[in-house]
């Protein structure tokens, strides 16, 4: 063999012993000459000198002059590992672990994992579904595995814990293997485990622990992202006496679900309110975080200042103090319901597209606000504008994502100001929320499946 293959039997032995997969090296007449440790564990009767006629599910490779190497995998474990690797949520991964363990390893399987308040969770696969219970941290039978002092433990008596054994069911020997930090997978049988069985449980446990750690990390990251995202999303529009409102919020990055455009309405106890719509330069997470900073600042400042011009001056000073290099355009307004019906609005703008008013007769008017962008310059000026809405009339604030939306069939053509005004004219007689939906439908139809900028719109209507 040494001359034919360029390596002696001892060399082959050292080579294949490092593989987890079971390997047999067979001579030209079908006699096993080399068996690695994984094959010895799985197939104790297939030793050197025994005749080997092949295994249908095994891979084999011709290695010269009639010699062959056979690689024998546990396909059921391989498929289980693939299922575990595809799971990204902690609870779903624990369910998969105990279900697969019950199918592949033993009569009854329990995943024991740490949870809050120094307690343990016991995940068990029942006849219909996986159940979970929580108990104080007491599991003396598997304490060595839980604290990481043992790679596996044979258990003759399970002792106390949330084992959930079926009524009248008497276990034989159990095997516990680590399942990540502070956890264990316990496989219970009516009988005993062979050495090959123990190795199989340990191998499954290693893969299960990796899958659980990865899924737990992803779940925690997902929870953190949800908390952060919720603070960046627009708040639900409040109910205000004599006012109807609608809104559109479509970030450019759909997966992130947040962007640099924003709107807010902050009601006060006297029935008035401060409202704003703005656009932070840039896209994605950085712009979304800055828009959150702008919104929080506005909300705090509006508690002590109601005048839109002074609000913008205070906001500009506050944002410059943070040292951010991002600028913001926005319109800030104060809303005051009138006793005889209608609304009086006072507006101030910081470099934002002019608001539009839809009159009761269908006319569309500009509200000629003007002012510098916010958050960059020290010496800025803002000018107030007032407008009165009769019942049924509507103020529309929007970001430039609407007017700069590019047509799906000609990316050079923009939606533009004229189309926006025409669309608003066609909305005469609509309620505020229906008007917002119409704008959303129209711009998405115009965009088609193409990319777009952040989009935000707010309609404020006198009832």
GROMACS .gro file of N, CA and C in nm, residues 53-196:
model
  432
   53UNK      N    1  -1.883  -0.476   0.222
   53UNK     CA    2  -1.948  -0.483   0.089
   53UNK      C    3  -2.009  -0.350   0.047
   54UNK      N    4  -1.987  -0.245   0.125
   54UNK     CA    5  -2.038  -0.113   0.088
   54UNK      C    6  -2.168  -0.078   0.159
   55UNK      N    7  -2.198   0.052   0.163
   55UNK     CA    8  -2.323   0.105   0.218
   55UNK      C    9  -2.383   0.197   0.113
   56UNK      N   10  -2.508   0.175   0.083
   56UNK     CA   11  -2.572   0.246  -0.030
   56UNK      C   12  -2.569   0.397  -0.012
   57UNK      N   13  -2.586   0.446   0.110
   57UNK     CA   14  -2.594   0.591   0.132
   57UNK      C   15  -2.458   0.656   0.151
   58UNK      N   16  -2.351   0.576   0.152
   58UNK     CA   17  -2.218   0.632   0.177
   58UNK      C   18  -2.154   0.683   0.048
   59UNK      N   19  -2.066   0.783   0.061
   59UNK     CA   20  -1.985   0.828  -0.052
   59UNK      C   21  -1.855   0.746  -0.052
   60UNK      N   22  -1.808   0.712  -0.172
   60UNK     CA   23  -1.678   0.646  -0.175
   60UNK      C   24  -1.592   0.705  -0.285
   61UNK      N   25  -1.461   0.697  -0.262
   61UNK     CA   26  -1.365   0.760  -0.353
   61UNK      C   27  -1.253   0.662  -0.382
   62UNK      N   28  -1.227   0.638  -0.512
   62UNK     CA   29  -1.118   0.548  -0.551
   62UNK      C   30  -0.986   0.620  -0.528
   63UNK      N   31  -0.894   0.553  -0.455
   63UNK     CA   32  -0.768   0.618  -0.420
   63UNK      C   33  -0.647   0.549  -0.483
   64UNK      N   34  -0.675   0.460  -0.578
   64UNK     CA   35  -0.565   0.403  -0.656
   64UNK      C   36  -0.547   0.253  -0.636
   65UNK      N   37  -0.522   0.183  -0.748
   65UNK     CA   38  -0.489   0.040  -0.750
   65UNK      C   39  -0.593  -0.044  -0.676
   66UNK      N   40  -0.721  -0.008  -0.693
   66UNK     CA   41  -0.830  -0.085  -0.635
   66UNK      C   42  -0.866  -0.050  -0.493
   67UNK      N   43  -0.786   0.034  -0.428
   67UNK     CA   44  -0.817   0.078  -0.292
   67UNK      C   45  -0.926   0.186  -0.297
   68UNK      N   46  -1.006   0.194  -0.192
   68UNK     CA   47  -1.113   0.295  -0.187
   68UNK      C   48  -1.132   0.345  -0.044
   69UNK      N   49  -1.178   0.468  -0.033
   69UNK     CA   50  -1.213   0.527   0.096
   69UNK      C   51  -1.364   0.551   0.098
   70UNK      N   52  -1.427   0.508   0.205
   70UNK     CA   53  -1.572   0.522   0.220
   70UNK      C   54  -1.604   0.622   0.331
   71UNK      N   55  -1.689   0.722   0.297
   71UNK     CA   56  -1.726   0.828   0.390
   71UNK      C   57  -1.874   0.809   0.424
   72UNK      N   58  -1.900   0.781   0.550
   72UNK     CA   59  -2.035   0.741   0.591
   72UNK      C   60  -2.091   0.848   0.683
   73UNK      N   61  -2.191   0.920   0.634
   73UNK     CA   62  -2.251   1.029   0.711
   73UNK      C   63  -2.380   0.983   0.776
   74UNK      N   64  -2.414   1.052   0.885
   74UNK     CA   65  -2.545   1.034   0.948
   74UNK      C   66  -2.638   1.136   0.883
   75UNK      N   67  -2.708   1.094   0.776
   75UNK     CA   68  -2.787   1.191   0.698
   75UNK      C   69  -2.898   1.255   0.781
   76UNK      N   70  -2.954   1.180   0.875
   76UNK     CA   71  -3.060   1.240   0.956
   76UNK      C   72  -3.006   1.354   1.042
   77UNK      N   73  -2.885   1.336   1.097
   77UNK     CA   74  -2.824   1.444   1.174
   77UNK      C   75  -2.786   1.561   1.085
   78UNK      N   76  -2.737   1.532   0.966
   78UNK     CA   77  -2.700   1.639   0.874
   78UNK      C   78  -2.822   1.724   0.840
   79UNK      N   79  -2.935   1.658   0.812
   79UNK     CA   80  -3.057   1.733   0.781
   79UNK      C   81  -3.104   1.813   0.903
   80UNK      N   82  -3.087   1.754   1.022
   80UNK     CA   83  -3.124   1.827   1.143
   80UNK      C   84  -3.037   1.950   1.161
   81UNK      N   85  -2.907   1.938   1.133
   81UNK     CA   86  -2.818   2.052   1.146
   81UNK      C   87  -2.856   2.163   1.049
   82UNK      N   88  -2.897   2.126   0.928
   82UNK     CA   89  -2.940   2.226   0.831
   82UNK      C   90  -3.065   2.299   0.879
   83UNK      N   91  -3.160   2.225   0.938
   83UNK     CA   92  -3.281   2.289   0.990
   83UNK      C   93  -3.247   2.384   1.103
   84UNK      N   94  -3.157   2.342   1.190
   84UNK     CA   95  -3.118   2.428   1.302
   84UNK      C   96  -3.049   2.554   1.253
   85UNK      N   97  -2.964   2.539   1.152
   85UNK     CA   98  -2.889   2.654   1.102
   85UNK      C   99  -2.979   2.758   1.038
   86UNK      N  100  -3.097   2.716   0.990
   86UNK     CA  101  -3.186   2.810   0.921
   86UNK      C  102  -3.276   2.887   1.016
   87UNK      N  103  -3.275   2.852   1.145
   87UNK     CA  104  -3.365   2.918   1.241
   87UNK      C  105  -3.299   3.044   1.294
   88UNK      N  106  -3.375   3.153   1.300
   88UNK     CA  107  -3.320   3.282   1.341
   88UNK      C  108  -3.391   3.343   1.461
   89UNK      N  109  -3.486   3.271   1.522
   89UNK     CA  110  -3.561   3.326   1.635
   89UNK      C  111  -3.551   3.229   1.752
   90UNK      N  112  -3.527   3.280   1.871
   90UNK     CA  113  -3.494   3.195   1.985
   90UNK      C  114  -3.601   3.091   2.014
   91UNK      N  115  -3.727   3.132   2.029
   91UNK     CA  116  -3.833   3.038   2.064
   91UNK      C  117  -3.850   2.932   1.957
   92UNK      N  118  -3.847   2.973   1.831
   92UNK     CA  119  -3.861   2.877   1.721
   92UNK      C  120  -3.744   2.779   1.720
   93UNK      N  121  -3.623   2.827   1.753
   93UNK     CA  122  -3.507   2.738   1.756
   93UNK      C  123  -3.519   2.636   1.868
   94UNK      N  124  -3.564   2.678   1.986
   94UNK     CA  125  -3.582   2.583   2.096
   94UNK      C  126  -3.688   2.478   2.063
   95UNK      N  127  -3.795   2.519   1.998
   95UNK     CA  128  -3.895   2.421   1.955
   95UNK      C  129  -3.836   2.320   1.859
   96UNK      N  130  -3.759   2.371   1.762
   96UNK     CA  131  -3.697   2.282   1.664
   96UNK      C  132  -3.600   2.186   1.732
   97UNK      N  133  -3.523   2.234   1.829
   97UNK     CA  134  -3.425   2.150   1.898
   97UNK      C  135  -3.493   2.032   1.966
   98UNK      N  136  -3.597   2.058   2.045
   98UNK     CA  137  -3.658   1.948   2.119
   98UNK      C  138  -3.737   1.855   2.027
   99UNK      N  139  -3.795   1.909   1.921
   99UNK     CA  140  -3.867   1.822   1.827
   99UNK      C  141  -3.771   1.729   1.754
  100UNK      N  142  -3.660   1.785   1.705
  100UNK     CA  143  -3.561   1.703   1.635
  100UNK      C  144  -3.497   1.603   1.730
  101UNK      N  145  -3.467   1.646   1.852
  101UNK     CA  146  -3.404   1.555   1.948
  101UNK      C  147  -3.495   1.437   1.979
  102UNK      N  148  -3.625   1.465   1.996
  102UNK     CA  149  -3.720   1.357   2.024
  102UNK      C  150  -3.729   1.260   1.906
  103UNK      N  151  -3.722   1.312   1.785
  103UNK     CA  152  -3.731   1.227   1.665
  103UNK      C  153  -3.605   1.143   1.644
  104UNK      N  154  -3.488   1.201   1.678
  104UNK     CA  155  -3.362   1.139   1.637
  104UNK      C  156  -3.285   1.071   1.750
  105UNK      N  157  -3.308   1.115   1.876
  105UNK     CA  158  -3.214   1.075   1.981
  105UNK      C  159  -3.275   0.994   2.093
  106UNK      N  160  -3.397   1.020   2.132
  106UNK     CA  161  -3.450   0.952   2.250
  106UNK      C  162  -3.601   0.955   2.257
  107UNK      N  163  -3.655   0.892   2.361
  107UNK     CA  164  -3.799   0.883   2.377
  107UNK      C  165  -3.861   1.013   2.428
  108UNK      N  166  -3.785   1.089   2.507
  108UNK     CA  167  -3.836   1.213   2.565
  108UNK      C  168  -3.718   1.309   2.579
  109UNK      N  169  -3.734   1.432   2.531
  109UNK     CA  170  -3.623   1.527   2.531
  109UNK      C  171  -3.669   1.660   2.591
  110UNK      N  172  -3.579   1.721   2.668
  110UNK     CA  173  -3.609   1.847   2.734
  110UNK      C  174  -3.490   1.941   2.715
  111UNK      N  175  -3.518   2.063   2.669
  111UNK     CA  176  -3.416   2.169   2.664
  111UNK      C  177  -3.435   2.256   2.787
  112UNK      N  178  -3.331   2.268   2.867
  112UNK     CA  179  -3.335   2.348   2.989
  112UNK      C  180  -3.246   2.470   2.967
  113UNK      N  181  -3.305   2.589   2.971
  113UNK     CA  182  -3.229   2.710   2.940
  113UNK      C  183  -3.259   2.818   3.044
  114UNK      N  184  -3.163   2.906   3.070
  114UNK     CA  185  -3.187   3.013   3.168
  114UNK      C  186  -3.281   3.118   3.112
  115UNK      N  187  -3.358   3.179   3.200
  115UNK     CA  188  -3.444   3.292   3.161
  115UNK      C  189  -3.433   3.398   3.268
  116UNK      N  190  -3.521   3.494   3.268
  116UNK     CA  191  -3.510   3.609   3.357
  116UNK      C  192  -3.534   3.570   3.503
  117UNK      N  193  -3.491   3.656   3.594
  117UNK     CA  194  -3.514   3.642   3.738
  117UNK      C  195  -3.455   3.511   3.792
  118UNK      N  196  -3.341   3.470   3.737
  118UNK     CA  197  -3.269   3.353   3.786
  118UNK      C  198  -3.357   3.227   3.786
  119UNK      N  199  -3.434   3.211   3.678
  119UNK     CA  200  -3.520   3.094   3.665
  119UNK      C  201  -3.476   3.010   3.545
  120UNK      N  202  -3.537   2.892   3.534
  120UNK     CA  203  -3.509   2.803   3.422
  120UNK      C  204  -3.636   2.783   3.339
  121UNK      N  205  -3.617   2.774   3.208
  121UNK     CA  206  -3.726   2.734   3.118
  121UNK      C  207  -3.704   2.589   3.078
  122UNK      N  208  -3.814   2.513   3.076
  122UNK     CA  209  -3.809   2.371   3.038
  122UNK      C  210  -3.894   2.354   2.912
  123UNK      N  211  -3.828   2.330   2.799
  123UNK     CA  212  -3.896   2.313   2.670
  123UNK      C  213  -3.906   2.164   2.640
  124UNK      N  214  -4.030   2.116   2.616
  124UNK     CA  215  -4.053   1.973   2.595
  124UNK      C  216  -4.140   1.951   2.471
  125UNK      N  217  -4.107   1.849   2.395
  125UNK     CA  218  -4.187   1.812   2.278
  125UNK      C  219  -4.292   1.712   2.321
  126UNK      N  220  -4.420   1.754   2.314
  126UNK     CA  221  -4.529   1.664   2.348
  126UNK      C  222  -4.585   1.597   2.223
  127UNK      N  223  -4.696   1.529   2.239
  127UNK     CA  224  -4.756   1.458   2.126
  127UNK      C  225  -4.815   1.554   2.024
  128UNK      N  226  -4.859   1.673   2.070
  128UNK     CA  227  -4.921   1.769   1.978
  128UNK      C  228  -4.831   1.887   1.948
  129UNK      N  229  -4.765   1.939   2.050
  129UNK     CA  230  -4.685   2.060   2.030
  129UNK      C  231  -4.578   2.067   2.138
  130UNK      N  232  -4.495   2.168   2.128
  130UNK     CA  233  -4.391   2.191   2.228
  130UNK      C  234  -4.450   2.275   2.341
  131UNK      N  235  -4.425   2.234   2.465
  131UNK     CA  236  -4.471   2.310   2.581
  131UNK      C  237  -4.350   2.366   2.655
  132UNK      N  238  -4.372   2.474   2.729
  132UNK     CA  239  -4.265   2.536   2.805
  132UNK      C  240  -4.317   2.574   2.942
  133UNK      N  241  -4.238   2.544   3.046
  133UNK     CA  242  -4.271   2.585   3.182
  133UNK      C  243  -4.149   2.656   3.241
  134UNK      N  244  -4.171   2.732   3.348
  134UNK     CA  245  -4.063   2.804   3.416
  134UNK      C  246  -4.063   2.764   3.563
  135UNK      N  247  -3.945   2.743   3.616
  135UNK     CA  248  -3.930   2.705   3.756
  135UNK      C  249  -3.812   2.782   3.816
  136UNK      N  250  -3.804   2.788   3.950
  136UNK     CA  251  -3.681   2.842   4.011
  136UNK      C  252  -3.560   2.759   3.966
  137UNK      N  253  -3.443   2.817   3.980
  137UNK     CA  254  -3.322   2.752   3.930
  137UNK      C  255  -3.284   2.635   4.021
  138UNK      N  256  -3.350   2.521   3.998
  138UNK     CA  257  -3.318   2.398   4.071
  138UNK      C  258  -3.319   2.283   3.971
  139UNK      N  259  -3.205   2.224   3.948
  139UNK     CA  260  -3.194   2.108   3.859
  139UNK      C  261  -3.065   2.036   3.896
  140UNK      N  262  -3.066   1.974   4.014
  140UNK     CA  263  -2.943   1.916   4.068
  140UNK      C  264  -2.888   1.805   3.980
  141UNK      N  265  -2.975   1.731   3.911
  141UNK     CA  266  -2.927   1.619   3.831
  141UNK      C  267  -2.838   1.663   3.716
  142UNK      N  268  -2.856   1.786   3.668
  142UNK     CA  269  -2.778   1.833   3.552
  142UNK      C  270  -2.696   1.956   3.586
  143UNK      N  271  -2.672   1.979   3.715
  143UNK     CA  272  -2.603   2.101   3.755
  143UNK      C  273  -2.464   2.111   3.694
  144UNK      N  274  -2.393   1.997   3.681
  144UNK     CA  275  -2.259   2.000   3.623
  144UNK      C  276  -2.259   2.048   3.480
  145UNK      N  277  -2.358   2.007   3.403
  145UNK     CA  278  -2.369   2.051   3.264
  145UNK      C  279  -2.411   2.197   3.257
  146UNK      N  280  -2.504   2.238   3.344
  146UNK     CA  281  -2.554   2.375   3.341
  146UNK      C  282  -2.444   2.477   3.370
  147UNK      N  283  -2.351   2.442   3.459
  147UNK     CA  284  -2.245   2.537   3.494
  147UNK      C  285  -2.122   2.518   3.407
  148UNK      N  286  -2.129   2.426   3.308
  148UNK     CA  287  -2.017   2.408   3.216
  148UNK      C  288  -1.904   2.324   3.269
  149UNK      N  289  -1.928   2.249   3.378
  149UNK     CA  290  -1.822   2.167   3.435
  149UNK      C  291  -1.812   2.030   3.369
  150UNK      N  292  -1.908   1.995   3.285
  150UNK     CA  293  -1.909   1.862   3.224
  150UNK      C  294  -1.955   1.872   3.079
  151UNK      N  295  -1.891   1.794   2.991
  151UNK     CA  296  -1.931   1.792   2.850
  151UNK      C  297  -2.053   1.704   2.828
  152UNK      N  298  -2.075   1.608   2.916
  152UNK     CA  299  -2.198   1.531   2.915
  152UNK      C  300  -2.209   1.455   3.046
  153UNK      N  301  -2.332   1.423   3.085
  153UNK     CA  302  -2.356   1.354   3.211
  153UNK      C  303  -2.460   1.245   3.191
  154UNK      N  304  -2.428   1.125   3.242
  154UNK     CA  305  -2.528   1.018   3.247
  154UNK      C  306  -2.610   1.035   3.374
  155UNK      N  307  -2.740   1.026   3.361
  155UNK     CA  308  -2.829   1.050   3.475
  155UNK      C  309  -2.913   0.924   3.498
  156UNK      N  310  -2.902   0.869   3.617
  156UNK     CA  311  -2.985   0.754   3.652
  156UNK      C  312  -3.119   0.798   3.711
  157UNK      N  313  -3.116   0.906   3.789
  157UNK     CA  314  -3.239   0.960   3.849
  157UNK      C  315  -3.250   1.107   3.812
  158UNK      N  316  -3.360   1.146   3.749
  158UNK     CA  317  -3.376   1.284   3.703
  158UNK      C  318  -3.394   1.381   3.819
  159UNK      N  319  -3.458   1.339   3.923
  159UNK     CA  320  -3.480   1.429   4.036
  159UNK      C  321  -3.582   1.537   4.004
  160UNK      N  322  -3.576   1.647   4.079
  160UNK     CA  323  -3.675   1.753   4.064
  160UNK      C  324  -3.651   1.832   3.936
  161UNK      N  325  -3.756   1.898   3.890
  161UNK     CA  326  -3.745   1.979   3.768
  161UNK      C  327  -3.870   1.965   3.683
  162UNK      N  328  -3.876   2.044   3.580
  162UNK     CA  329  -3.994   2.043   3.492
  162UNK      C  330  -3.980   1.944   3.379
  163UNK      N  331  -3.958   1.818   3.413
  163UNK     CA  332  -3.930   1.717   3.309
  163UNK      C  333  -4.054   1.685   3.225
  164UNK      N  334  -4.172   1.692   3.284
  164UNK     CA  335  -4.295   1.670   3.208
  164UNK      C  336  -4.307   1.532   3.148
  165UNK      N  337  -4.264   1.428   3.220
  165UNK     CA  338  -4.274   1.292   3.168
  165UNK      C  339  -4.420   1.248   3.158
  166UNK      N  340  -4.454   1.173   3.054
  166UNK     CA  341  -4.592   1.124   3.042
  166UNK      C  342  -4.632   1.041   3.162
  167UNK      N  343  -4.761   1.040   3.194
  167UNK     CA  344  -4.811   0.964   3.308
  167UNK      C  345  -4.776   0.816   3.293
  168UNK      N  346  -4.726   0.757   3.400
  168UNK     CA  347  -4.694   0.615   3.399
  168UNK      C  348  -4.566   0.578   3.326
  169UNK      N  349  -4.494   0.678   3.281
  169UNK     CA  350  -4.373   0.654   3.199
  169UNK      C  351  -4.252   0.649   3.291
  170UNK      N  352  -4.176   0.538   3.287
  170UNK     CA  353  -4.060   0.523   3.373
  170UNK      C  354  -3.933   0.530   3.289
  171UNK      N  355  -3.852   0.633   3.312
  171UNK     CA  356  -3.730   0.648   3.231
  171UNK      C  357  -3.621   0.552   3.276
  172UNK      N  358  -3.532   0.522   3.182
  172UNK     CA  359  -3.413   0.445   3.215
  172UNK      C  360  -3.298   0.539   3.240
  173UNK      N  361  -3.201   0.538   3.148
  173UNK     CA  362  -3.085   0.626   3.159
  173UNK      C  363  -3.110   0.752   3.076
  174UNK      N  364  -3.060   0.867   3.126
  174UNK     CA  365  -3.071   0.993   3.052
  174UNK      C  366  -2.931   1.048   3.028
  175UNK      N  367  -2.917   1.126   2.920
  175UNK     CA  368  -2.791   1.191   2.887
  175UNK      C  369  -2.817   1.341   2.881
  176UNK      N  370  -2.734   1.419   2.950
  176UNK     CA  371  -2.743   1.565   2.944
  176UNK      C  372  -2.616   1.619   2.880
  177UNK      N  373  -2.631   1.710   2.782
  177UNK     CA  374  -2.517   1.775   2.717
  177UNK      C  375  -2.539   1.926   2.722
  178UNK      N  376  -2.434   2.006   2.717
  178UNK     CA  377  -2.451   2.151   2.724
  178UNK      C  378  -2.531   2.206   2.606
  179UNK      N  379  -2.610   2.308   2.636
  179UNK     CA  380  -2.687   2.377   2.533
  179UNK      C  381  -2.663   2.526   2.550
  180UNK      N  382  -2.541   2.569   2.521
  180UNK     CA  383  -2.505   2.708   2.539
  180UNK      C  384  -2.476   2.738   2.684
  181UNK      N  385  -2.455   2.866   2.713
  181UNK     CA  386  -2.419   2.909   2.848
  181UNK      C  387  -2.537   2.890   2.942
  182UNK      N  388  -2.520   2.807   3.045
  182UNK     CA  389  -2.623   2.789   3.146
  182UNK      C  390  -2.737   2.700   3.103
  183UNK      N  391  -2.727   2.631   2.990
  183UNK     CA  392  -2.836   2.547   2.941
  183UNK      C  393  -2.793   2.403   2.921
  184UNK      N  394  -2.891   2.315   2.902
  184UNK     CA  395  -2.861   2.173   2.879
  184UNK      C  396  -2.971   2.111   2.795
  185UNK      N  397  -2.933   2.012   2.715
  185UNK     CA  398  -3.028   1.929   2.643
  185UNK      C  399  -3.026   1.792   2.710
  186UNK      N  400  -3.141   1.747   2.757
  186UNK     CA  401  -3.151   1.618   2.827
  186UNK      C  402  -3.231   1.522   2.740
  187UNK      N  403  -3.168   1.409   2.708
  187UNK     CA  404  -3.231   1.306   2.626
  187UNK      C  405  -3.262   1.187   2.716
  188UNK      N  406  -3.389   1.152   2.723
  188UNK     CA  407  -3.435   1.047   2.815
  188UNK      C  408  -3.477   0.925   2.734
  189UNK      N  409  -3.433   0.807   2.781
  189UNK     CA  410  -3.473   0.681   2.718
  189UNK      C  411  -3.528   0.584   2.823
  190UNK      N  412  -3.603   0.489   2.774
  190UNK     CA  413  -3.650   0.382   2.863
  190UNK      C  414  -3.536   0.285   2.893
  191UNK      N  415  -3.442   0.273   2.796
  191UNK     CA  416  -3.329   0.182   2.813
  191UNK      C  417  -3.201   0.258   2.838
  192UNK      N  418  -3.090   0.210   2.777
  192UNK     CA  419  -2.958   0.269   2.797
  192UNK      C  420  -2.906   0.323   2.665
  193UNK      N  421  -2.790   0.388   2.671
  193UNK     CA  422  -2.725   0.445   2.554
  193UNK      C  423  -2.595   0.369   2.525
  194UNK      N  424  -2.572   0.340   2.398
  194UNK     CA  425  -2.443   0.286   2.358
  194UNK      C  426  -2.343   0.402   2.346
  195UNK      N  427  -2.215   0.368   2.327
  195UNK     CA  428  -2.114   0.472   2.308
  195UNK      C  429  -2.145   0.553   2.183
  196UNK      N  430  -2.194   0.487   2.077
  196UNK     CA  431  -2.230   0.558   1.954
  196UNK      C  432  -2.347   0.653   1.978
   0.00000   0.00000   0.00000
